[in-house]
Amino acid sequence: MLRMHQLPRQGHIEVICGPMFSGKSETLIGRLRRSLIAKQRVQVFKPSVDDRYGEERIASHSELWLEAKATKDSTDLLTHVLPETKVVGIDEIQFFDDDVVGVVERLADQGKRVVVAGLDLDYSAKPFSIVAELLARAEFVTKTLAVCIQCGDVASRSQRLIASANRVVIGAKDAYEARCRHCHDPRAEVTTAQLFPDSEPLSN
Ligand code: ADP
Ligand code: MG
């Protein structure tokens, strides 16, 4: 775990990444709350496309939450960062436009601690390029893992449970579950037989 006394005084980037349900938001909220306890100026952002928990907060599946500003793109985000802000938190970074990488770098260069959380892989286990790039540029990297819903092993993948041609489908438990490398099926459409292996096949 990152301890505050170990952090550099100058700006830097921290990336928290992993599959859905792995505790990315929990970890992000925990770090930002510690900064608030230390009376540092903190601003929290999320992309407005993610409306799962309402407009004004980031939240975890374990019901931790923190107030946040929903921003439509990286330019919008940059214009909202105040000069006196010391810590910038961004959740669901993979939903921003590609320019967010430059914005995060710029904020860190200005001396801010920038803590970002996001999915490293999409539902088919292909890297989100924004997160891949930020992982390479960050000073600190945390990979969070979930529990595989199928076998209980360590889960690094997000299994999509509904059919869609889109790379991004916003949703939580109804649309995705955490799976390990072995149980993950990268095809978008998962059949009833895969979801409920013990169920009787439908007869017609
Ligand atoms: P993320 O932001 O990575 O989606 P959250 O921080 O929102 O994750 O939620 C993490 C919490 O989700 C865990 O502490 C646990 O309470 C809950 N949870 C639900 N399903 C799982 C799972 N399959 N593996 C681990 N945690 C899970
Ligand atoms: Mg989250």
Tab-separated table of N, CA and C and ligand atoms in Angstrom, residues 19-26 59-62 146-147 149 173 178, ligand 1:
chain	number	residue	atom	x	y	z
A	19	PRO	N	-9.868	-5.471	-13.486
A	19	PRO	CA	-11.194	-5.719	-14.046
A	19	PRO	C	-12.298	-5.072	-13.211
A	20	MET	N	-13.522	-5.224	-13.643
A	20	MET	CA	-14.665	-4.736	-12.858
A	20	MET	C	-14.750	-5.515	-11.544
A	21	PHE	N	-15.227	-4.864	-10.521
A	21	PHE	CA	-15.429	-5.425	-9.171
A	21	PHE	C	-14.122	-5.716	-8.436
A	22	SER	N	-12.989	-5.204	-8.925
A	22	SER	CA	-11.705	-5.556	-8.306
A	22	SER	C	-11.300	-4.576	-7.202
A	23	GLY	N	-12.071	-3.504	-7.037
A	23	GLY	CA	-11.749	-2.548	-5.971
A	23	GLY	C	-10.993	-1.320	-6.445
A	24	LYS	N	-11.088	-0.997	-7.728
A	24	LYS	CA	-10.406	0.201	-8.237
A	24	LYS	C	-10.982	1.455	-7.581
A	25	SER	N	-12.323	1.579	-7.615
A	25	SER	CA	-12.944	2.786	-7.043
A	25	SER	C	-12.724	2.843	-5.531
A	26	GLU	N	-12.831	1.672	-4.890
A	26	GLU	CA	-12.585	1.581	-3.451
A	26	GLU	C	-11.181	2.103	-3.109
A	59	ALA	N	-18.377	6.105	-6.993
A	59	ALA	CA	-18.813	5.154	-5.973
A	59	ALA	C	-18.232	3.791	-6.265
A	60	SER	N	-18.166	2.969	-5.220
A	60	SER	CA	-17.701	1.592	-5.404
A	60	SER	C	-18.887	0.641	-5.222
A	61	HIS	N	-18.712	-0.579	-5.664
A	61	HIS	CA	-19.758	-1.581	-5.482
A	61	HIS	C	-19.963	-1.923	-4.009
A	62	SER	N	-19.013	-1.522	-3.169
A	62	SER	CA	-19.174	-1.736	-1.727
A	62	SER	C	-19.767	-0.492	-1.058
A	146	ALA	N	-10.122	-9.181	-8.847
A	146	ALA	CA	-11.412	-9.538	-8.243
A	146	ALA	C	-11.443	-11.050	-7.972
A	147	VAL	N	-12.622	-11.555	-7.648
A	147	VAL	CA	-12.823	-12.988	-7.423
A	147	VAL	C	-13.628	-13.531	-8.600
A	149	ILE	N	-16.278	-15.295	-10.499
A	149	ILE	CA	-17.620	-15.723	-10.108
A	149	ILE	C	-17.860	-17.203	-10.464
A	173	LYS	N	-23.595	-5.232	-12.213
A	173	LYS	CA	-23.829	-6.665	-12.002
A	173	LYS	C	-24.724	-7.305	-13.062
A	178	ALA	N	-16.892	-10.640	-12.878
A	178	ALA	CA	-15.440	-10.841	-12.868
A	178	ALA	C	-15.133	-12.311	-13.119
B	1	ADP	P1	-14.253	-1.516	-9.314
B	1	ADP	O1	-14.189	-0.024	-9.203
B	1	ADP	O2	-12.930	-2.143	-9.644
B	1	ADP	O3	-15.349	-1.983	-10.244
B	1	ADP	P2	-15.363	-1.392	-6.672
B	1	ADP	O4	-14.370	-0.634	-5.833
B	1	ADP	O5	-16.538	-0.628	-7.179
B	1	ADP	O6	-14.600	-2.107	-7.874
B	1	ADP	O7	-15.959	-2.616	-5.866
B	1	ADP	C1	-15.172	-3.556	-5.162
B	1	ADP	C2	-16.122	-4.315	-4.259
B	1	ADP	O8	-17.032	-5.070	-5.052
B	1	ADP	C3	-15.478	-5.370	-3.375
B	1	ADP	O9	-14.944	-4.819	-2.186
B	1	ADP	C4	-16.649	-6.296	-3.067
B	1	ADP	O10	-17.397	-5.801	-1.980
B	1	ADP	C5	-17.543	-6.163	-4.298
B	1	ADP	N1	-17.537	-7.303	-5.209
B	1	ADP	C6	-18.612	-7.710	-5.924
B	1	ADP	N2	-18.298	-8.746	-6.743
B	1	ADP	C7	-16.982	-8.999	-6.564
B	1	ADP	C8	-16.056	-9.952	-7.130
B	1	ADP	N3	-16.425	-10.829	-8.068
B	1	ADP	N4	-14.775	-9.925	-6.704
B	1	ADP	C9	-14.398	-9.033	-5.756
B	1	ADP	N5	-15.221	-8.119	-5.197
B	1	ADP	C10	-16.496	-8.095	-5.582
